[in-house]
Coordinates of C-alpha atoms in Angstrom, one line a residue:
S1 CA 0.0 0.0 0.0
P2 CA 1.2 3.6 -0.4
I3 CA 2.0 4.1 3.3
Q4 CA 4.1 0.9 3.2
A5 CA 5.9 1.8 0.0
Q6 CA 6.9 5.2 1.5
V7 CA 7.7 4.3 5.1
I8 CA 9.6 1.0 4.7
P9 CA 12.7 2.4 2.8
P10 CA 13.5 5.3 5.2
A11 CA 12.7 3.1 8.2
L12 CA 15.3 0.6 7.0
D13 CA 17.7 3.5 6.8
G14 CA 17.1 4.2 10.5
R15 CA 15.3 7.5 10.0
D16 CA 12.7 8.9 12.4
I17 CA 9.3 9.0 10.7
L18 CA 6.1 10.9 11.0
G19 CA 3.6 8.9 9.0
Q20 CA 0.1 10.0 8.2
A21 CA -2.4 7.7 6.7
R22 CA -6.1 6.8 6.9
T23 CA -7.2 3.8 8.9
G24 CA -7.2 0.5 7.1
T25 CA -4.3 1.2 4.8
G26 CA -1.7 -1.2 6.2
K27 CA 0.2 0.9 8.8
T28 CA 1.1 -2.1 10.9
A29 CA 3.1 -3.7 8.2
A30 CA 4.7 -0.3 7.3
F31 CA 6.5 -0.2 10.7
G32 CA 6.4 -3.9 11.4
I33 CA 8.4 -5.1 8.4
P34 CA 11.5 -2.9 9.0
I35 CA 11.6 -3.8 12.7
L36 CA 11.4 -7.6 11.9
E37 CA 14.1 -7.2 9.2
M38 CA 16.6 -5.5 11.6
L39 CA 16.1 -7.4 14.8
D40 CA 19.2 -9.0 16.4
P41 CA 18.7 -12.7 17.3
L42 CA 17.4 -13.5 20.8
S43 CA 20.7 -15.3 21.5
E44 CA 22.6 -12.0 21.1
C45 CA 20.2 -9.8 22.9
R46 CA 17.5 -11.0 25.4
S47 CA 16.2 -7.5 26.3
P48 CA 13.5 -5.8 24.3
Q49 CA 14.8 -4.1 21.1
A50 CA 11.6 -2.5 19.8
L51 CA 8.6 -1.0 21.7
I52 CA 5.3 -0.4 20.0
L53 CA 2.8 1.7 21.9
V54 CA -0.9 1.6 21.0
P55 CA -4.0 3.2 22.6
T56 CA -6.2 0.1 23.4
R57 CA -5.9 -3.5 24.6
E58 CA -7.6 -4.7 21.5
L59 CA -5.2 -2.9 19.2
A60 CA -2.3 -4.3 21.2
E61 CA -3.6 -7.8 20.6
Q62 CA -4.2 -7.1 16.9
V63 CA -0.7 -5.7 16.3
Y64 CA 0.8 -8.6 18.3
L65 CA -1.0 -11.2 16.1
E66 CA -0.1 -9.3 12.9
L67 CA 3.6 -9.2 13.7
G68 CA 3.4 -12.9 14.4
R69 CA 2.0 -13.5 10.9
L70 CA 4.6 -11.2 9.3
A71 CA 7.4 -13.1 11.1
F72 CA 6.1 -16.5 10.0
G73 CA 9.0 -18.9 9.3
C74 CA 11.5 -16.8 11.4
K75 CA 11.6 -17.4 15.1
T76 CA 10.7 -14.2 16.8
A77 CA 9.9 -13.4 20.5
I78 CA 7.0 -10.9 20.8
T79 CA 5.3 -9.9 24.0
A80 CA 1.8 -8.3 24.3
M81 CA 1.8 -6.0 27.3
A82 CA -1.7 -4.5 28.0
G83 CA -4.1 -4.1 30.9
G84 CA -6.5 -6.9 31.6
K85 CA -3.8 -9.5 31.1
H86 CA -1.8 -11.4 33.8
M87 CA 1.0 -9.1 35.0
Q88 CA 3.0 -12.1 36.2
R89 CA 2.8 -13.8 32.8
Q90 CA 4.1 -10.7 31.1
T91 CA 6.9 -10.4 33.7
Q92 CA 7.9 -14.0 33.0
E93 CA 8.0 -13.5 29.3
L94 CA 10.3 -10.4 29.8
Q95 CA 12.6 -12.5 32.1
N96 CA 12.7 -15.3 29.5
G97 CA 13.8 -12.8 26.8
T98 CA 11.8 -11.0 24.2
Q99 CA 12.6 -8.9 21.1
I100 CA 9.4 -6.8 20.5
V101 CA 7.0 -5.4 23.1
V102 CA 3.5 -4.3 22.0
G103 CA 1.7 -2.5 24.7
T104 CA -0.5 0.2 26.0
P105 CA 1.2 3.2 27.8
G106 CA -0.4 2.5 31.2
R107 CA 0.8 -1.1 31.4
V108 CA 4.2 -0.3 29.9
M109 CA 4.7 2.3 32.6
D110 CA 3.8 -0.2 35.3
H111 CA 6.5 -2.6 34.1
I112 CA 9.1 0.3 33.9
H113 CA 8.2 1.3 37.5
R114 CA 8.6 -2.3 38.6
R115 CA 11.9 -2.5 36.7
T116 CA 10.7 -5.6 35.0
F117 CA 10.9 -3.9 31.6
K118 CA 14.5 -2.8 30.8
T119 CA 14.7 -0.2 28.1
D120 CA 18.5 -0.1 27.8
N121 CA 18.6 -2.0 24.5
L122 CA 15.7 -0.4 22.8
W123 CA 16.7 0.9 19.4
C124 CA 13.2 1.5 18.0
V125 CA 10.0 3.0 19.5
V126 CA 6.7 3.2 17.5
L127 CA 3.7 5.4 18.5
D128 CA 0.8 3.9 16.6
E129 CA -2.5 5.7 16.5
A130 CA -0.7 8.6 18.2
D131 CA -3.6 11.0 17.9
R132 CA -6.0 8.6 19.7
M133 CA -3.5 8.0 22.5
L134 CA -3.3 11.8 23.1
D135 CA -7.1 12.1 22.9
I136 CA -7.6 9.7 25.7
G137 CA -5.0 11.3 28.0
F138 CA -1.9 9.2 27.5
R139 CA 0.4 12.1 26.8
P140 CA 2.1 12.2 30.3
A141 CA 2.8 8.4 30.2
I142 CA 4.1 8.6 26.6
E143 CA 6.5 11.4 27.5
K144 CA 7.8 9.4 30.6
I145 CA 8.3 6.3 28.5
L146 CA 10.2 8.2 25.7
R147 CA 12.4 9.8 28.3
A148 CA 13.2 6.4 29.7
C149 CA 14.3 5.1 26.3
P150 CA 17.8 5.6 24.8
K151 CA 18.2 9.0 23.1
D152 CA 19.9 7.5 20.0
R153 CA 16.8 5.4 19.2
Q154 CA 14.7 5.4 16.1
T155 CA 11.2 6.8 16.6
M156 CA 8.3 6.3 14.3
L157 CA 5.0 8.1 14.9
L158 CA 2.0 7.0 12.9
S159 CA -1.3 8.8 13.0
A160 CA -4.5 9.4 11.0
T161 CA -4.3 13.2 11.6
V162 CA -1.5 15.5 12.6
A163 CA -2.9 18.0 15.1
P164 CA -0.8 20.7 16.8
E165 CA -0.3 18.5 19.8
I166 CA 1.2 15.8 17.5
E167 CA 3.5 18.3 16.0
R168 CA 4.7 19.4 19.4
L169 CA 5.4 15.8 20.4
C170 CA 7.4 15.4 17.1
K171 CA 9.5 18.5 17.7
R172 CA 10.4 17.3 21.2
F173 CA 11.1 13.6 20.7
L174 CA 11.8 13.0 16.9
D175 CA 15.1 13.8 15.3
D176 CA 14.8 15.3 11.8
P177 CA 11.8 13.1 10.9
V178 CA 10.7 12.2 7.4
H179 CA 7.1 13.4 7.0
I180 CA 5.1 11.0 4.9
N181 CA 1.5 12.0 4.2
C182 CA -0.6 9.3 2.5
S183 CA -3.9 10.9 3.6
S184 CA -6.0 11.9 0.6
K185 CA -7.9 15.2 0.6
Q186 CA -11.1 13.1 0.8
I187 CA -10.9 11.8 4.4
S188 CA -13.5 9.0 4.1
V189 CA -12.6 5.9 2.2
E190 CA -13.9 6.0 -1.4
T191 CA -15.0 2.4 -1.4
I192 CA -17.5 3.0 1.4
E193 CA -21.1 4.0 0.5
Q194 CA -22.4 6.4 3.1
R195 CA -26.1 7.0 3.8
Y196 CA -28.3 8.5 6.5
F197 CA -31.8 8.1 7.9
T198 CA -33.8 10.9 9.5
V199 CA -35.5 9.2 12.5
R200 CA -37.4 10.2 15.6
H201 CA -35.6 9.1 18.8
D202 CA -38.4 6.7 19.8
E203 CA -38.2 5.1 16.3
K204 CA -34.5 4.3 16.3
Q205 CA -34.8 0.7 17.5
S206 CA -37.6 -0.2 15.1
T207 CA -35.8 1.5 12.3
L208 CA -32.7 -0.5 13.1
I209 CA -34.6 -3.8 13.1
R210 CA -36.1 -3.0 9.7
L211 CA -32.7 -2.0 8.3
L212 CA -31.1 -5.3 9.4
E213 CA -34.0 -7.2 7.9
R214 CA -33.5 -5.4 4.6
E215 CA -29.7 -5.5 4.5
Q216 CA -29.1 -9.0 6.0
P217 CA -25.5 -8.2 6.8
K218 CA -22.9 -10.9 7.2
Q219 CA -21.0 -8.9 9.7
A220 CA -22.0 -5.5 11.0
I221 CA -20.9 -3.1 13.8
I222 CA -23.6 -1.0 15.5
F223 CA -22.1 2.0 17.3
C224 CA -23.7 3.5 20.4
R225 CA -22.5 6.5 22.3
T226 CA -22.5 5.2 25.9
K227 CA -21.8 1.9 27.7
R228 CA -25.2 1.9 29.2
G229 CA -26.9 2.5 25.9
T230 CA -24.8 -0.3 24.3
D231 CA -26.0 -2.8 27.0
R232 CA -29.6 -1.6 26.6
L233 CA -29.6 -2.0 22.8
H234 CA -27.9 -5.4 23.0
R235 CA -30.6 -6.7 25.4
A236 CA -33.4 -5.3 23.2
L237 CA -31.9 -6.9 20.0
Q238 CA -31.5 -10.3 21.6
S239 CA -35.2 -11.0 21.4
E240 CA -36.0 -8.8 18.4
L241 CA -33.4 -10.5 16.1
S242 CA -34.5 -14.1 16.8
H243 CA -36.2 -14.1 13.3
I244 CA -33.3 -12.5 11.6
K245 CA -30.4 -14.6 12.8
P246 CA -31.5 -17.8 11.2
M247 CA -31.5 -16.0 7.8
T248 CA -28.1 -14.4 8.3
G249 CA -26.4 -17.0 10.5
S250 CA -25.1 -14.2 12.6
K251 CA -24.2 -14.2 16.3
L252 CA -25.1 -11.1 18.3
A253 CA -22.6 -9.6 20.8
C254 CA -21.7 -6.4 22.5
I255 CA -18.5 -4.8 23.7
H256 CA -17.6 -1.7 25.8
G257 CA -14.9 -0.5 28.3
D258 CA -16.6 -2.0 31.4
M259 CA -16.4 -5.6 30.2
N260 CA -13.6 -7.8 31.5
Q261 CA -10.8 -8.5 29.1
R262 CA -11.6 -12.2 28.7
D263 CA -15.1 -11.4 27.4
R264 CA -13.7 -8.6 25.1
D265 CA -11.1 -11.0 23.7
R266 CA -13.8 -13.6 23.0
V267 CA -16.0 -11.1 21.2
F268 CA -13.1 -10.0 18.9
N269 CA -11.9 -13.5 18.3
D270 CA -15.5 -14.4 17.1
L271 CA -15.6 -11.4 14.9
R272 CA -12.2 -12.1 13.3
S273 CA -13.0 -15.8 12.7
G274 CA -16.3 -14.9 11.1
E275 CA -18.5 -16.5 13.9
G276 CA -19.5 -13.0 15.1
G277 CA -22.1 -11.4 12.9
I278 CA -23.6 -8.3 14.6
L279 CA -21.6 -6.4 17.2
V280 CA -23.1 -3.6 19.3
A281 CA -20.2 -1.4 20.5
T282 CA -19.0 1.9 21.9
D283 CA -16.0 3.7 20.3
V284 CA -13.7 1.3 22.0
V285 CA -13.7 -0.5 18.6
G286 CA -13.8 2.7 16.6
R287 CA -10.0 3.0 16.0
G288 CA -7.5 0.6 14.6
I289 CA -9.4 -2.7 14.8
D290 CA -8.9 -4.5 11.5
V291 CA -11.6 -7.0 10.6
T292 CA -11.7 -7.1 6.8
T293 CA -15.0 -8.9 6.6
V294 CA -17.2 -6.3 8.2
S295 CA -19.6 -5.2 5.5
H296 CA -21.9 -2.8 7.4
V297 CA -21.4 0.0 9.9
I298 CA -24.5 1.5 11.6
N299 CA -24.2 4.7 13.6
Y300 CA -27.2 4.1 15.9
D301 CA -26.0 7.2 17.9
M302 CA -24.5 10.1 16.0
P303 CA -20.8 10.5 16.9
L304 CA -20.0 13.7 18.8
D305 CA -16.7 14.3 16.8
C306 CA -16.2 14.3 13.1
D307 CA -12.9 12.3 13.4
D308 CA -14.9 9.6 15.4
Y309 CA -17.3 9.3 12.4
V310 CA -14.4 8.8 10.0
H311 CA -12.9 6.1 12.2
R312 CA -16.2 4.3 12.9
V313 CA -17.0 4.2 9.2
G314 CA -13.5 3.0 8.5
R315 CA -14.3 -0.3 10.2
T316 CA -15.8 -1.4 6.8
G317 CA -14.3 -1.0 3.4
R318 CA -10.9 -2.2 4.7
M319 CA -8.0 -2.5 2.2
G320 CA -10.1 -1.5 -0.8
R321 CA -13.1 -3.8 -0.1
D322 CA -16.6 -2.4 -0.6
G323 CA -18.6 -1.4 2.5
I324 CA -21.6 0.6 3.5
A325 CA -22.3 2.8 6.5
F326 CA -25.6 4.1 7.8
T327 CA -26.1 7.0 10.2
F328 CA -29.3 7.7 12.2
V329 CA -30.0 11.4 12.4
T330 CA -32.6 12.9 14.8
A331 CA -34.2 16.3 14.4
D332 CA -31.7 18.1 16.7
E333 CA -28.6 16.5 15.0
G334 CA -28.8 18.3 11.7
Q335 CA -25.8 20.5 12.5
Q336 CA -23.7 17.5 13.4
L337 CA -24.5 15.9 10.0
T338 CA -23.6 19.1 8.2
A339 CA -20.2 19.2 10.1
I340 CA -19.4 15.6 9.1
E341 CA -20.3 16.3 5.5
L342 CA -18.1 19.4 5.4
N343 CA -15.3 17.5 7.2
I344 CA -15.3 14.6 4.7
N345 CA -16.1 16.9 1.7
R346 CA -19.0 14.6 0.7
L347 CA -22.8 14.7 1.0
L348 CA -24.3 11.6 2.6
V349 CA -27.1 9.9 0.7
R350 CA -30.6 10.1 2.2
D351 CA -32.1 6.6 2.6
S352 CA -35.6 5.3 3.3
L353 CA -37.2 2.1 4.4
D354 CA -40.6 2.9 2.9
G355 CA -39.8 1.7 -0.6
E356 CA -38.3 5.0 -1.8
V357 CA -35.1 5.0 -3.8
P358 CA -32.1 6.5 -1.9
V359 CA -31.7 10.1 -3.0
S360 CA -28.1 11.1 -3.8
P361 CA -27.1 14.8 -4.0
A362 CA -26.0 14.3 -7.6
A363 CA -29.4 12.8 -8.6
T364 CA -31.2 15.7 -7.0
A365 CA -29.0 18.2 -8.8
A366 CA -29.6 16.4 -12.1
A367 CA -33.3 16.3 -11.7
T368 CA -33.4 20.0 -10.9
A369 CA -31.3 20.8 -14.0
A370 CA -33.6 18.7 -16.2
T371 CA -36.7 20.5 -14.8
A372 CA -35.2 23.9 -15.5
E373 CA -34.2 22.9 -19.0
A374 CA -37.7 21.6 -19.7
A375 CA -39.2 24.9 -18.5
Q376 CA -37.1 26.9 -20.9
E377 CA -38.5 24.9 -23.9
V378 CA -42.1 26.2 -23.4
E379 CA -43.3 27.7 -26.7
P380 CA -42.7 31.5 -26.7
D381 CA -46.2 32.3 -27.9
A382 CA -47.9 30.4 -25.1
P383 CA -49.9 32.7 -22.8
R384 CA -48.5 33.0 -19.3
K385 CA -51.0 33.3 -16.4
K386 CA -50.2 36.0 -14.0
R387 CA -50.2 34.8 -10.4
L388 CA -52.3 36.8 -7.9
F389 CA -49.9 36.1 -5.2
P390 CA -46.1 35.4 -5.5
M391 CA -45.2 31.8 -5.1
K392 CA -43.3 31.0 -1.9
R393 CA -40.3 28.8 -2.5
K394 CA -39.7 26.0 0.0
A395 CA -36.1 26.2 1.1
N396 CA -34.1 23.0 1.2
P397 CA -33.1 22.8 4.9
R398 CA -29.9 20.7 4.1
L399 CA -28.7 23.2 1.5
A400 CA -29.5 26.1 3.7
R401 CA -27.5 24.5 6.5
L402 CA -24.5 23.8 4.2
G403 CA -24.6 27.3 2.7
A404 CA -24.7 28.9 6.1
K405 CA -21.7 26.9 7.3
R406 CA -19.7 27.5 4.1

């Protein structure tokens, strides 16, 4: 992929890198291949040589598994170091010797404080999904970890966006980095069809059921805003979807931050293996989780942030595959929809479950133009009736909102 083609050569030369790319473009292999290529054998160095920091436990597990696949056929010692896992088991792996550590900042700091994780031989540090780590408050831990690492290390920072806070981190901890930007001007992935439904709040659940019946998704992620809302919707769907599951063969599950790690791992393993069909989740799975078979994303609750929308939708359409995303919009969320459309530079298609054909902005514009052209072809001698009262034009609320914003 483009991010791999541009990151791997300078990474092999030992350069510090600031890499910017959309989710689902192969960033793990971009930094993973150079690290695996340059590792010293475990017989020569038993302390960790590379540290990869990620924002969530699920992403740590995913990167750990992906590195294992990339290293197939070459004996490599890799340790996953995230919360929710046995501390003693991780400590034992470090004592036995490991080459790569993949972990979350909090758990890595715990091991550094306990002096079970020795950073003396680290020659590479990777900050993956750096923008997300800063968003959820890991900046102090990241800075402490970087200060504990050798100064002559190689540092690679990969992020979907480069905010001012990311730039400040780069100036402080990266040495003359190569800036690689593989983010296209259109933020959302082109292979993802994006639609929205206008719904009343009390109709969201029934609309969701009808949408699932119509779409029959093989694998879908339904995003809710809160942990409590996720549990509530999961319980409601368990009984409502009994007549849908036999047709789709799908298993219903939910995931959020209050669940224990064993249950979270089970849900993700089912999703990756294809056994999991419909997943109700919070934004804990909105970033970095790579399940290429997810065909549908449904924003049951509108995301509060435009970047969260991009990352949610990015769970489908992975690595060039087709995907479709639906967003439920209530009457008081019009401004949020407009903000998302301006951010991704794309109008979402209005969908309907009442037999209407989805209306795209391009189709609306074409119909308007055709109507105007037909009106101009009226015979010039035809008598025109004068209106007693001027006709009031109905303003298009979506165009009015967009015009006001622009």
